Short mmCIF file of C-alpha atoms in Angstrom, two decimals:
data_model
loop_
_atom_site.label_atom_id
_atom_site.label_comp_id
_atom_site.label_asym_id
_atom_site.label_seq_id
_atom_site.Cartn_x
_atom_site.Cartn_y
_atom_site.Cartn_z
CA MET A 1 -5.02 150.74 -89.90
CA VAL A 2 -3.94 152.62 -86.83
CA ALA A 3 -2.68 156.27 -88.25
CA ASN A 4 -1.14 158.79 -86.83
CA THR A 5 -2.25 162.48 -85.73
CA LYS A 6 -0.79 165.89 -85.63
CA GLU A 7 -2.02 168.96 -84.07
CA VAL A 8 0.18 171.68 -83.84
CA LYS A 9 -0.80 174.68 -81.12
CA GLU A 10 2.30 178.13 -81.31
CA ASN A 11 4.63 176.01 -82.35
CA ASP A 12 4.12 173.57 -79.62
CA ILE A 13 3.90 169.33 -81.57
CA CYS A 14 1.44 166.72 -80.77
CA VAL A 15 1.76 163.17 -82.72
CA GLN A 16 -0.30 160.88 -81.27
CA ARG A 17 -2.07 157.43 -82.34
CA ILE A 18 -4.72 155.43 -80.13
CA SER A 19 -5.43 152.44 -81.20
CA PRO A 20 -8.33 150.19 -78.96
CA GLU A 21 -5.04 148.94 -76.93
CA GLU A 22 -3.35 151.99 -76.32
CA LYS A 23 -2.90 155.68 -76.48
CA ARG A 24 0.81 157.16 -77.05
CA GLU A 25 1.13 160.81 -77.38
CA LEU A 26 4.37 162.45 -77.64
CA ASN A 27 4.53 166.71 -77.01
CA PHE A 28 7.25 168.79 -77.85
CA LYS A 29 7.22 171.97 -76.09
CA ASP A 30 8.82 174.54 -78.21
CA ASP A 31 10.09 177.11 -75.40
CA ILE A 32 11.72 174.71 -72.85
CA CYS A 33 13.83 172.99 -76.18
CA ILE A 34 17.21 174.24 -76.55
CA GLY A 35 17.80 173.44 -80.20
CA CYS A 36 20.50 170.59 -79.26
CA GLY A 37 19.19 168.12 -82.34
CA ILE A 38 19.67 165.20 -80.22
CA CYS A 39 16.11 163.91 -80.72
CA GLU A 40 16.83 164.42 -84.09
CA LYS A 41 20.26 162.03 -83.84
CA ILE A 42 18.71 159.17 -81.62
CA CYS A 43 15.41 159.37 -83.89
CA PRO A 44 15.81 155.20 -85.17
CA VAL A 45 13.08 156.04 -88.12
CA GLU A 46 14.49 159.90 -89.44
CA ALA A 47 11.23 161.07 -88.13
CA ILE A 48 12.25 164.59 -86.36
CA ASP A 49 14.22 167.28 -88.48
CA LEU A 50 15.94 170.21 -86.46
CA GLY A 51 15.11 174.28 -87.53
CA ASP A 52 17.14 176.44 -88.89
CA ILE A 53 18.08 176.72 -84.54
CA GLY A 54 19.94 180.34 -85.14
CA ALA A 55 17.34 182.24 -87.20
CA ILE A 56 14.44 180.83 -84.33
CA GLU A 57 16.77 182.13 -81.50
CA ARG A 58 17.01 185.28 -83.19
CA ASN A 59 13.70 185.69 -83.95
CA GLU A 60 14.17 186.24 -87.19
CA ILE A 61 11.59 183.86 -87.96
CA ASP A 62 8.26 181.90 -86.02
CA GLU A 63 8.81 178.24 -86.50
CA SER A 64 9.68 175.55 -84.53
CA LYS A 65 12.72 174.44 -83.89
CA ILE A 66 12.27 170.72 -84.41
CA SER A 67 9.36 169.07 -87.10
CA VAL A 68 7.37 165.84 -86.57
CA ASP A 69 6.58 163.89 -89.74
CA GLU A 70 3.60 162.53 -88.08
CA GLU A 71 4.30 159.86 -91.18
CA LYS A 72 7.46 158.44 -89.52
CA CYS A 73 7.46 159.38 -86.40
CA VAL A 74 6.24 155.36 -84.91
CA LEU A 75 5.92 156.72 -80.89
CA CYS A 76 8.99 155.39 -79.18
CA GLY A 77 9.79 157.28 -77.13
CA MET A 78 13.14 157.52 -78.00
CA CYS A 79 13.27 161.66 -78.40
CA SER A 80 11.22 161.52 -74.65
CA SER A 81 14.11 159.32 -72.90
CA ALA A 82 17.25 161.30 -74.64
CA CYS A 83 16.17 165.12 -74.52
CA PRO A 84 18.03 166.95 -72.02
CA VAL A 85 16.22 169.49 -71.21
CA ASP A 86 12.47 166.77 -71.19
CA ALA A 87 11.37 169.09 -74.25
CA LEU A 88 9.88 166.02 -75.53
CA GLU A 89 7.65 163.78 -73.69
CA LEU A 90 5.39 160.48 -74.25
CA LYS A 91 3.06 159.27 -72.86
CA LEU A 92 1.36 156.18 -72.88
CA ASP A 93 -2.31 156.19 -71.61
CA ASP A 94 -1.76 159.27 -70.27
CA LYS A 95 1.47 158.08 -67.90
CA SER A 96 4.50 160.07 -68.84
CA ILE A 97 7.22 157.22 -69.50
CA LYS A 98 9.55 159.64 -67.39
CA GLU A 99 7.77 158.04 -64.66
CA MET A 100 8.31 154.64 -66.04
CA ASP A 101 11.09 152.12 -65.08
CA GLU A 102 11.66 150.08 -68.57
CA TYR A 103 12.25 153.34 -70.14
CA PRO A 104 15.69 154.29 -69.86
CA GLN A 105 15.98 158.30 -68.02
CA LEU A 106 18.40 160.34 -68.64
CA ILE A 107 20.76 160.27 -65.29
CA LYS A 108 20.69 164.11 -63.94
CA SER A 109 19.03 166.60 -61.18
CA ALA A 110 19.73 170.06 -60.11
CA GLU A 111 18.87 170.15 -56.19
CA ILE A 112 19.15 173.17 -53.55
CA ASP A 113 19.79 171.94 -49.63
CA ASP A 114 17.84 174.52 -48.13
CA GLU A 115 19.56 173.28 -44.51
CA THR A 116 22.51 174.37 -45.70
CA CYS A 117 21.71 177.11 -47.94
CA ILE A 118 22.35 180.84 -46.66
CA TYR A 119 19.82 182.67 -49.03
CA CYS A 120 22.66 184.94 -50.38
CA LYS A 121 20.38 184.47 -54.44
CA ALA A 122 24.52 184.33 -55.25
CA CYS A 123 22.63 181.05 -58.07
CA GLU A 124 19.65 183.08 -58.54
CA THR A 125 21.87 185.62 -59.77
CA ALA A 126 24.11 183.18 -61.65
CA CYS A 127 21.47 180.72 -63.27
CA PRO A 128 21.28 181.05 -67.03
CA ARG A 129 17.98 179.62 -67.18
CA GLU A 130 16.56 181.94 -64.46
CA ALA A 131 15.53 178.47 -63.30
CA ILE A 132 15.99 179.39 -59.51
CA THR A 133 13.45 181.63 -56.84
CA ILE A 134 16.00 182.41 -53.35
CA ALA A 135 12.20 183.05 -51.16
CA ARG A 136 14.27 184.83 -48.15
CA ILE A 137 12.79 186.37 -45.27
CA LEU A 138 15.05 189.00 -43.22
CA PRO A 139 15.43 189.57 -40.16
CA ASP A 140 13.73 192.77 -38.16
CA ARG A 141 16.67 195.23 -38.05
CA SER A 142 15.39 196.35 -34.82
CA LYS A 143 16.26 193.48 -32.77
CA LEU A 144 19.63 193.53 -33.93
CA VAL A 145 20.59 196.55 -32.68
CA THR A 146 19.31 198.15 -28.86
CA GLY A 147 19.26 201.19 -27.25
CA GLU A 148 17.31 204.34 -26.17
CA ILE A 149 16.31 207.51 -27.73
CA GLU A 150 14.25 210.17 -26.65
CA ILE A 151 13.51 213.80 -28.42
CA ASP A 152 12.79 216.81 -25.45
CA LYS A 153 9.82 218.55 -27.66
CA ASP A 154 10.52 222.07 -25.46
CA THR A 155 14.17 222.14 -26.04
CA CYS A 156 13.49 221.00 -30.26
CA ILE A 157 13.41 223.82 -32.19
CA ASN A 158 11.96 221.59 -35.32
CA CYS A 159 14.96 222.30 -37.24
CA GLY A 160 14.60 219.49 -39.77
CA VAL A 161 18.56 218.96 -38.92
CA CYS A 162 18.46 215.60 -37.24
CA GLU A 163 15.40 214.12 -40.25
CA GLU A 164 18.24 215.46 -42.21
CA MET A 165 21.56 213.73 -41.43
CA CYS A 166 19.94 210.53 -40.06
CA PRO A 167 20.78 207.61 -42.48
CA ALA A 168 18.13 205.01 -41.17
CA ASP A 169 15.02 207.55 -41.85
CA ALA A 170 13.70 206.70 -38.81
CA ILE A 171 13.13 210.22 -37.98
CA GLU A 172 9.84 211.23 -38.47
CA MET A 173 8.50 215.02 -38.48
CA GLU A 174 4.91 216.77 -39.65
CA HIS A 175 5.96 219.68 -41.41
CA HIS A 176 3.32 222.06 -41.94
CA LEU A 177 3.56 226.20 -42.95
CA PRO A 178 3.85 228.48 -40.13
CA THR A 179 0.16 230.37 -39.35
CA SER A 180 -0.83 233.01 -36.73
CA SER A 181 -2.40 230.64 -34.84
CA ASP A 182 0.23 227.89 -34.45
CA PRO A 183 3.42 229.88 -36.09
CA THR A 184 6.34 226.34 -36.39
CA ILE A 185 7.03 224.84 -38.65
CA SER A 186 5.64 221.55 -37.44
CA SER A 187 3.51 220.39 -35.55
CA ASP A 188 5.14 216.77 -34.32
CA ILE A 189 8.89 214.84 -34.25
CA ASN A 190 8.88 211.28 -33.64
CA VAL A 191 11.67 208.49 -34.04
CA ASN A 192 10.41 205.54 -35.42
CA LYS A 193 12.13 202.98 -33.95
CA ASP A 194 11.58 200.22 -35.92
CA LYS A 195 14.35 202.00 -37.87
CA CYS A 196 16.78 203.70 -35.75
CA VAL A 197 19.97 202.10 -35.19
CA TYR A 198 20.96 203.75 -32.43
CA CYS A 199 24.20 205.27 -34.03
CA LEU A 200 24.39 208.81 -32.16
CA ILE A 201 23.96 211.00 -35.28
CA CYS A 202 20.98 212.48 -34.50
CA LYS A 203 21.93 213.62 -31.35
CA LYS A 204 25.72 214.37 -32.18
CA SER A 205 24.08 216.81 -35.05
CA CYS A 206 21.04 218.35 -33.16
CA PRO A 207 22.23 222.25 -32.76
CA VAL A 208 19.75 222.58 -29.31
CA ASP A 209 20.72 219.40 -27.84
CA ALA A 210 17.40 218.19 -27.71
CA ILE A 211 17.93 214.43 -28.75
CA LYS A 212 18.72 212.21 -25.57
CA ALA A 213 20.62 208.75 -27.07
CA VAL A 214 22.33 205.89 -25.79
CA CYS A 215 23.11 202.55 -27.84
CA ARG A 216 23.24 199.82 -25.61
CA SER A 217 25.51 197.06 -28.00
CA CYS A 218 28.17 199.90 -27.48
CA SER A 219 28.16 200.68 -24.24
CA TYR A 220 27.70 196.61 -22.85
CA GLY A 221 27.88 194.41 -25.48
CA GLU A 222 26.05 192.65 -27.35
CA TYR A 223 24.38 190.29 -24.01
CA ASP A 224 20.37 191.12 -24.61
CA LEU A 225 20.88 190.65 -28.98
CA LYS A 226 19.61 187.06 -29.23
CA PRO A 227 21.40 185.39 -31.93
CA GLU A 228 18.11 183.85 -32.91
CA ASP A 229 16.95 186.94 -34.23
CA SER A 230 19.59 187.39 -36.67
CA GLU A 231 18.99 184.45 -38.59
CA ILE A 232 17.47 184.77 -41.93
CA GLU A 233 14.58 181.63 -43.27
CA GLY A 234 13.76 181.28 -46.72
CA SER A 235 13.22 178.80 -49.14
CA SER A 236 15.11 177.84 -52.22
CA PHE A 237 12.78 176.81 -55.26
CA ILE A 238 14.72 174.95 -59.13
CA ASP A 239 11.54 174.90 -61.94
CA ASP A 240 12.80 171.95 -63.63
CA ASP A 241 11.18 172.84 -66.71
CA ALA A 242 13.88 175.52 -67.26
CA CYS A 243 16.39 173.50 -65.58
CA VAL A 244 19.38 172.71 -67.49
CA ASN A 245 21.69 171.26 -65.73
CA CYS A 246 24.70 173.93 -66.28
CA GLY A 247 26.28 173.76 -63.19
CA TRP A 248 26.41 177.42 -62.89
CA CYS A 249 24.36 177.21 -59.16
CA GLU A 250 26.80 174.81 -58.00
CA GLU A 251 30.02 176.46 -59.20
CA ILE A 252 29.22 180.13 -57.54
CA CYS A 253 27.00 178.75 -53.90
CA PRO A 254 29.98 179.66 -51.43
CA VAL A 255 28.57 177.22 -48.90
CA ASP A 256 28.03 174.12 -51.04
CA ALA A 257 24.40 174.10 -50.73
CA ALA A 258 23.95 173.16 -54.96
CA LYS A 259 24.38 170.19 -56.34
CA VAL A 260 23.80 169.36 -60.00
CA GLU A 261 24.73 165.58 -62.31
CA LYS A 262 24.60 165.64 -66.08
CA SER A 263 23.86 163.57 -68.30
CA TYR A 264 26.16 163.99 -70.74
CA ALA A 265 30.20 163.56 -70.32
CA GLY A 266 31.99 164.82 -72.98
CA GLU A 267 34.57 167.76 -74.55
CA LEU A 268 33.85 170.92 -76.31
CA ASP A 269 36.86 172.50 -79.15
CA VAL A 270 37.23 175.38 -80.70
CA ASP A 271 38.58 176.25 -83.87
CA LEU A 272 39.42 179.83 -82.99
CA GLU A 273 41.13 180.24 -86.84
CA LYS A 274 37.90 179.82 -88.07
CA CYS A 275 35.67 180.87 -86.36
CA ASN A 276 34.68 184.65 -87.25
CA ALA A 277 33.24 185.45 -84.05
CA CYS A 278 29.38 185.43 -85.61
CA GLY A 279 27.80 184.76 -81.69
CA ALA A 280 25.40 182.82 -82.92
CA CYS A 281 26.91 180.15 -80.38
CA ILE A 282 27.19 182.32 -77.76
CA ASP A 283 23.10 183.14 -78.46
CA ILE A 284 22.18 179.54 -78.83
CA CYS A 285 24.05 178.29 -75.79
CA PRO A 286 22.01 177.50 -73.11
CA CYS A 287 24.39 177.59 -70.14
CA ASN A 288 26.02 180.54 -70.63
CA VAL A 289 29.47 178.27 -71.63
CA LEU A 290 30.45 181.01 -74.29
CA SER A 291 31.36 183.87 -74.50
CA PHE A 292 32.80 187.36 -76.00
CA PRO A 293 36.03 187.98 -74.32
CA GLU A 294 36.39 191.66 -72.87
CA SER A 295 39.89 194.08 -73.36
CA THR A 296 41.47 194.41 -70.03
CA LYS A 297 43.45 197.15 -70.66
CA PRO A 298 43.13 199.90 -73.95
CA GLY A 299 44.57 198.22 -77.34
CA GLU A 300 44.68 194.75 -75.70
CA ILE A 301 43.44 191.91 -78.49
CA VAL A 302 41.57 189.32 -77.07
CA GLU A 303 40.76 185.99 -78.38
CA LYS A 304 37.66 185.57 -80.48
CA LEU A 305 35.72 183.65 -78.41
CA LYS A 306 35.92 182.33 -74.46
CA LYS A 307 34.41 179.31 -73.40
CA ASP A 308 33.88 177.63 -69.47
CA GLU A 309 33.61 174.32 -70.44
CA ASN A 310 32.64 173.85 -66.81
CA PHE A 311 28.72 174.92 -67.77
CA CYS A 312 28.64 173.07 -71.08
CA ILE A 313 25.63 170.01 -70.81
CA TYR A 314 27.74 168.56 -73.84
CA CYS A 315 24.03 169.16 -75.79
CA GLY A 316 25.41 170.45 -79.09
CA ALA A 317 23.56 173.55 -80.18
CA CYS A 318 26.38 175.40 -80.55
CA GLU A 319 27.65 173.15 -82.75
CA ASN A 320 24.66 172.91 -85.09
CA VAL A 321 24.26 176.33 -84.84
CA CYS A 322 27.76 177.70 -86.42
CA PRO A 323 28.05 178.01 -90.07
CA VAL A 324 31.91 177.93 -90.41
CA GLU A 325 32.11 174.64 -88.45
CA ALA A 326 34.30 175.63 -86.06
CA ILE A 327 32.89 173.76 -83.32
CA ASP A 328 33.63 170.38 -82.16
CA VAL A 329 31.08 168.66 -79.10
CA LYS A 330 32.58 164.97 -78.80
CA ARG A 331 29.85 163.42 -76.74
CA THR A 332 31.91 160.76 -74.29
CA ASP A 333 29.83 159.53 -71.91
CA VAL A 334 25.75 159.51 -71.67
CA LYS A 335 24.49 158.26 -67.73
CA PHE A 336 20.87 156.40 -67.98
CA THR A 337 19.49 154.45 -65.63
CA PRO A 338 19.95 151.01 -66.75
CA THR A 339 17.33 149.02 -69.16
CA LYS A 340 16.30 145.32 -70.77
CA SER A 341 15.85 146.85 -74.27
CA LYS A 342 19.40 146.43 -75.87
CA SER A 343 17.94 148.18 -78.94
CA TRP A 344 17.21 151.31 -76.47
CA LYS A 345 21.01 150.86 -75.26
CA LYS A 346 22.61 151.07 -78.66
CA GLN A 347 20.47 153.96 -79.63
CA LEU A 348 21.65 155.90 -75.92
CA GLU A 349 25.36 154.91 -76.64
CA SER A 350 24.85 156.32 -80.21
CA LEU A 351 24.68 159.53 -78.88
CA LYS A 352 28.61 158.83 -78.42
CA THR A 353 30.58 160.34 -80.25
CA MET B 1 8.63 119.95 -88.49
CA ARG B 2 10.25 122.86 -91.12
CA PHE B 3 9.29 126.52 -91.01
CA VAL B 4 9.12 128.07 -94.73
CA GLU B 5 8.36 131.65 -95.84
CA ILE B 6 5.45 133.25 -95.83
CA TYR B 7 3.73 134.10 -99.26
CA ILE B 8 0.50 136.29 -99.51
CA LEU B 9 -1.88 135.91 -102.03
CA LYS B 10 -4.71 138.52 -103.00
CA ILE B 11 -8.11 137.65 -102.44
CA ASN B 12 -9.88 136.32 -106.47
CA ILE B 13 -13.17 137.74 -105.38
CA SER B 14 -14.72 136.56 -108.58
CA VAL B 15 -14.94 132.80 -106.61
CA ILE B 16 -17.44 134.19 -104.16
CA ASN B 17 -19.69 135.38 -106.80
CA THR B 18 -19.48 132.67 -108.67
CA HIS B 19 -20.62 130.82 -105.60
CA GLY B 20 -23.65 133.11 -105.94
CA VAL B 21 -23.76 133.71 -102.10
CA GLN B 22 -22.70 137.67 -102.12
CA MET B 23 -24.75 139.11 -98.53
CA PRO B 24 -22.05 139.50 -95.96
CA LYS B 25 -23.88 137.84 -93.02
CA HIS B 26 -24.71 134.66 -95.05
CA ILE B 27 -21.13 134.56 -95.50
CA VAL B 28 -21.10 134.56 -91.90
CA SER B 29 -23.29 131.88 -90.83
CA GLY B 30 -21.25 129.11 -93.17
CA LEU B 31 -17.86 130.77 -90.35
CA LYS B 32 -19.76 130.44 -87.92
CA TYR B 33 -20.74 126.60 -88.95
CA LEU B 34 -17.01 125.93 -89.76
CA THR B 35 -16.04 127.48 -85.87
CA ALA B 36 -18.94 125.53 -84.10
CA VAL B 37 -17.87 122.87 -86.21
CA GLU B 38 -14.69 122.64 -84.81
CA LEU B 39 -14.88 123.76 -81.50
CA ILE B 40 -17.85 120.80 -80.92
CA ARG B 41 -14.19 118.99 -82.29
CA ASP B 42 -12.40 120.10 -79.77
CA GLY B 43 -15.08 118.81 -76.48
CA LEU B 44 -16.63 121.85 -76.58
CA SER B 45 -20.63 121.53 -75.37
CA GLN B 46 -22.92 122.99 -77.34
CA LYS B 47 -23.39 125.81 -75.05
CA GLU B 48 -19.94 126.65 -74.40
CA VAL B 49 -20.23 126.85 -78.53
CA ALA B 50 -22.91 129.00 -78.54
CA LYS B 51 -21.04 131.24 -75.77
CA ILE B 52 -18.23 132.08 -77.10
CA LEU B 53 -19.57 132.72 -81.04
CA GLU B 54 -22.25 135.15 -78.94
CA MET B 55 -25.23 133.02 -80.69
CA ASP B 56 -28.77 131.64 -79.36
CA ARG B 57 -28.14 127.69 -78.68
CA SER B 58 -30.70 126.61 -80.87
CA THR B 59 -29.04 128.25 -83.20
CA VAL B 60 -26.10 126.56 -82.85
CA SER B 61 -28.77 123.35 -82.68
CA HIS B 62 -29.70 123.76 -86.23
CA TYR B 63 -26.37 124.85 -87.76
CA LEU B 64 -24.92 121.93 -86.88
CA ASN B 65 -27.72 119.53 -88.20
CA GLY B 66 -27.52 122.24 -91.14
CA ARG B 67 -30.82 123.72 -90.71
CA ASN B 68 -31.32 127.64 -91.49
CA LEU B 69 -27.93 127.66 -93.54
CA SER B 70 -27.27 127.19 -97.22
CA TRP B 71 -23.88 124.74 -98.35
CA ASN B 72 -23.88 127.13 -100.41
CA SER B 73 -22.80 129.77 -97.41
CA ILE B 74 -20.58 126.89 -96.30
CA GLU B 75 -18.70 126.05 -98.94
CA VAL B 76 -17.91 129.98 -99.66
CA ALA B 77 -16.92 130.10 -96.33
CA GLU B 78 -14.74 127.16 -96.52
CA ILE B 79 -12.70 129.06 -99.45
CA ILE B 80 -12.14 131.74 -97.78
CA THR B 81 -10.49 129.77 -94.74
CA LYS B 82 -7.85 128.39 -97.31
CA PHE B 83 -7.29 132.08 -98.50
CA CYS B 84 -3.78 133.40 -97.78
CA PRO B 85 -3.89 133.97 -93.81
CA ARG B 86 -3.87 137.91 -94.62
CA ASP B 87 -7.07 137.65 -96.43
CA PHE B 88 -8.55 135.55 -94.18
CA LEU B 89 -7.98 137.44 -91.94
CA THR B 90 -8.91 141.21 -93.23
CA LEU B 91 -11.48 139.42 -94.91
CA THR B 92 -13.26 138.27 -91.72
CA TYR B 93 -12.86 140.86 -90.57
CA ALA B 94 -14.78 143.53 -92.66
CA LEU B 95 -17.52 140.80 -92.74
CA LEU B 96 -17.70 140.51 -88.71
CA ASP B 97 -16.89 144.02 -87.54
CA ASN B 98 -15.86 142.75 -84.75
CA SER B 99 -12.60 142.12 -83.25
CA GLU B 100 -13.08 138.78 -80.74
CA LYS B 101 -15.28 137.07 -82.69
CA THR B 102 -12.90 137.70 -85.18
CA ARG B 103 -10.40 136.09 -83.79
CA ILE B 104 -11.99 133.08 -82.32
CA ILE B 105 -13.11 132.15 -85.98
CA VAL B 106 -9.90 132.87 -87.28
CA LYS B 107 -7.75 130.60 -84.88
CA THR B 108 -10.47 127.67 -84.86
CA CYS B 109 -10.63 127.99 -89.00
CA SER B 110 -6.71 128.59 -89.60
CA LYS B 111 -5.14 125.18 -89.84
CA LYS B 112 -2.22 126.52 -90.01
CA GLU B 113 0.47 126.69 -87.71
CA PHE B 114 3.44 129.70 -86.83
CA GLN B 115 6.55 130.50 -85.37
CA ALA B 116 6.65 133.83 -84.65
CA ASN B 117 10.01 135.69 -83.25
CA ILE B 118 11.45 139.40 -82.54
CA GLU B 119 14.87 140.60 -82.79
CA GLU B 120 16.55 142.16 -80.29
CA SER B 121 16.45 145.72 -82.35
CA CYS B 122 12.63 146.01 -81.81
CA ILE B 123 12.12 149.63 -79.84
CA GLY B 124 8.69 148.69 -78.45
CA CYS B 125 6.96 150.86 -80.32
CA GLY B 126 4.07 148.79 -79.85
CA LEU B 127 2.66 150.06 -83.93
CA CYS B 128 2.98 146.09 -84.04
CA ALA B 129 0.49 145.15 -81.08
CA ASP B 130 -2.08 147.86 -82.35
CA THR B 131 -2.01 146.12 -85.92
CA CYS B 132 -2.04 142.81 -84.42
CA LEU B 133 -5.97 142.24 -85.14
CA MET B 134 -5.68 138.73 -83.60
CA ASN B 135 -3.96 140.40 -80.69
CA ALA B 136 -1.56 138.48 -80.18
CA ILE B 137 1.08 140.86 -79.85
CA VAL B 138 2.17 142.27 -76.07
CA LEU B 139 5.21 144.68 -75.16
CA ASP B 140 6.93 144.12 -71.67
CA ASP B 141 10.29 145.67 -71.00
CA LEU B 142 10.51 147.81 -74.37
CA LYS B 143 10.15 145.03 -76.32
CA ALA B 144 7.26 142.95 -78.79
CA HIS B 145 6.72 139.87 -77.49
CA ILE B 146 4.57 137.20 -80.30
CA ASP B 147 2.02 134.64 -78.35
CA SER B 148 2.25 131.96 -81.84
CA ASN B 149 -0.44 130.83 -80.66
CA TRP B 150 -2.47 133.60 -81.27
CA CYS B 151 -0.26 134.26 -84.85
CA ASN B 152 -1.80 133.83 -88.16
CA GLY B 153 0.89 134.88 -90.22
CA CYS B 154 -0.71 137.76 -91.89
CA LEU B 155 2.27 139.62 -91.71
CA MET B 156 0.90 143.00 -90.84
CA CYS B 157 3.05 143.07 -88.39
CA ARG B 158 5.93 142.79 -90.09
CA ASP B 159 5.35 144.99 -92.79
CA VAL B 160 4.57 148.10 -90.28
CA CYS B 161 7.63 147.01 -88.39
CA PRO B 162 10.04 149.97 -88.33
CA THR B 163 12.89 148.61 -87.29
CA ASN B 164 12.26 145.08 -89.36
CA SER B 165 11.76 143.18 -86.04
CA ILE B 166 9.46 140.80 -87.33
CA LYS B 167 10.36 137.42 -88.47
CA ILE B 168 7.18 134.66 -88.66
CA LEU B 169 7.24 131.24 -89.87
CA GLU B 170 5.18 128.84 -90.90
CA VAL B 171 5.58 125.98 -89.67
CA GLU B 172 5.29 123.09 -91.76
CA ASN B 173 4.12 119.31 -89.55
CA GLY B 174 4.84 116.37 -90.95
CA CYS B 175 8.12 117.10 -93.17
#
């Protein structure tokens, strides 16, 4: 008879069933799991149990966020299809069912269009999962200004006033202590042309008028500057393992370069009467939807909990973790690719509440 | 034609012992003999039968002429073929320890016909396909499909199905 084997390694779980015809392998990655419990709800054989995710998230206990009973699991793959963050993956003969058309897939995506992106890094900063990396190459500062500068080293008394005043740290002096053979305090003074912005502060502050400088952009406009020299180049990268398609990047992008499609739609209701402001939901929410409001003036009484439902993926983790049942997450829609299997369709639709 | 529920019986191993044939390979010879006879009756040549059963052609010829074979073995083999489908299949598989030959022998010697149906509640977990010793089940579009021609009615698939989606009935002809 065919029997399942299970291997648990650092909270990751692997359940396998190997027959002469086929190898089925279900992998669970604990670090990707957000503790939403959708797998527990969709499992047709009740093989999955959600752990005490509140305690796990707060590092009070060290165990897997879910447990899989290998005696019950039939390796059907429904948990793999419904997981909103791909923490579960079923492979048939080493090929993921996420690459197979016959298996329904959640419709979800997060993309940044590099053509439109201006590499401002707002999304990188806002992403609650630190899933976005924006690599940008800034233009050469020297190509954005034009001018001339010269220090008359014979007149210069090496006082260092210009060096101290320069806002761009463009003046470099060779300081040393005077000796009888060289009774000076600096052996050389130079302007780093890559740094100088021709602001003329050095010229104006020099006590002996040893600096001759002129800003050409001021006197003649910017005719000898090339517009292409001021372009910022870069590239964006979204880590699919970490991304939960919450939509923060789309919301914050000033040029609409980020587009996010969510699998689940619904409603998030918080009963502020019941809420005891323990913060468990804030800790577990993968999307930074929930927060404690800050008072804006002294003595102001704020609400216990604030929600930015825009960013909610309706995963239900907050509802699971709330100790006083103050949170109600309703899922009104589940978007998935078409499937011929009526039982799969029915089971996915059953996630609607 | 009518369809009836299948009943599973337990093997009465003493039947085998009372006939004084205990060696597995003797029983296997008996099963191969019965299979060879059926296949010849179906119009196959001795050469083809030898190939299917992975035997020498001369051995097939000896078998068919009743040589190199004890009649007790054939009697015991006949009793085994009349066991309930699951016992016939599992015992044959245990004796041969070879999936392909077990399939041929059971399909050829089984006189029963079955009608297998899979309901829409099937989730395509493939447990039935992995369990079926007759390799009669394949998955297509997240649903199992049973080839009734190869089904021998052992019901092991029905027992492992997590969603109770498999219905197999025996076809009784002439009723």
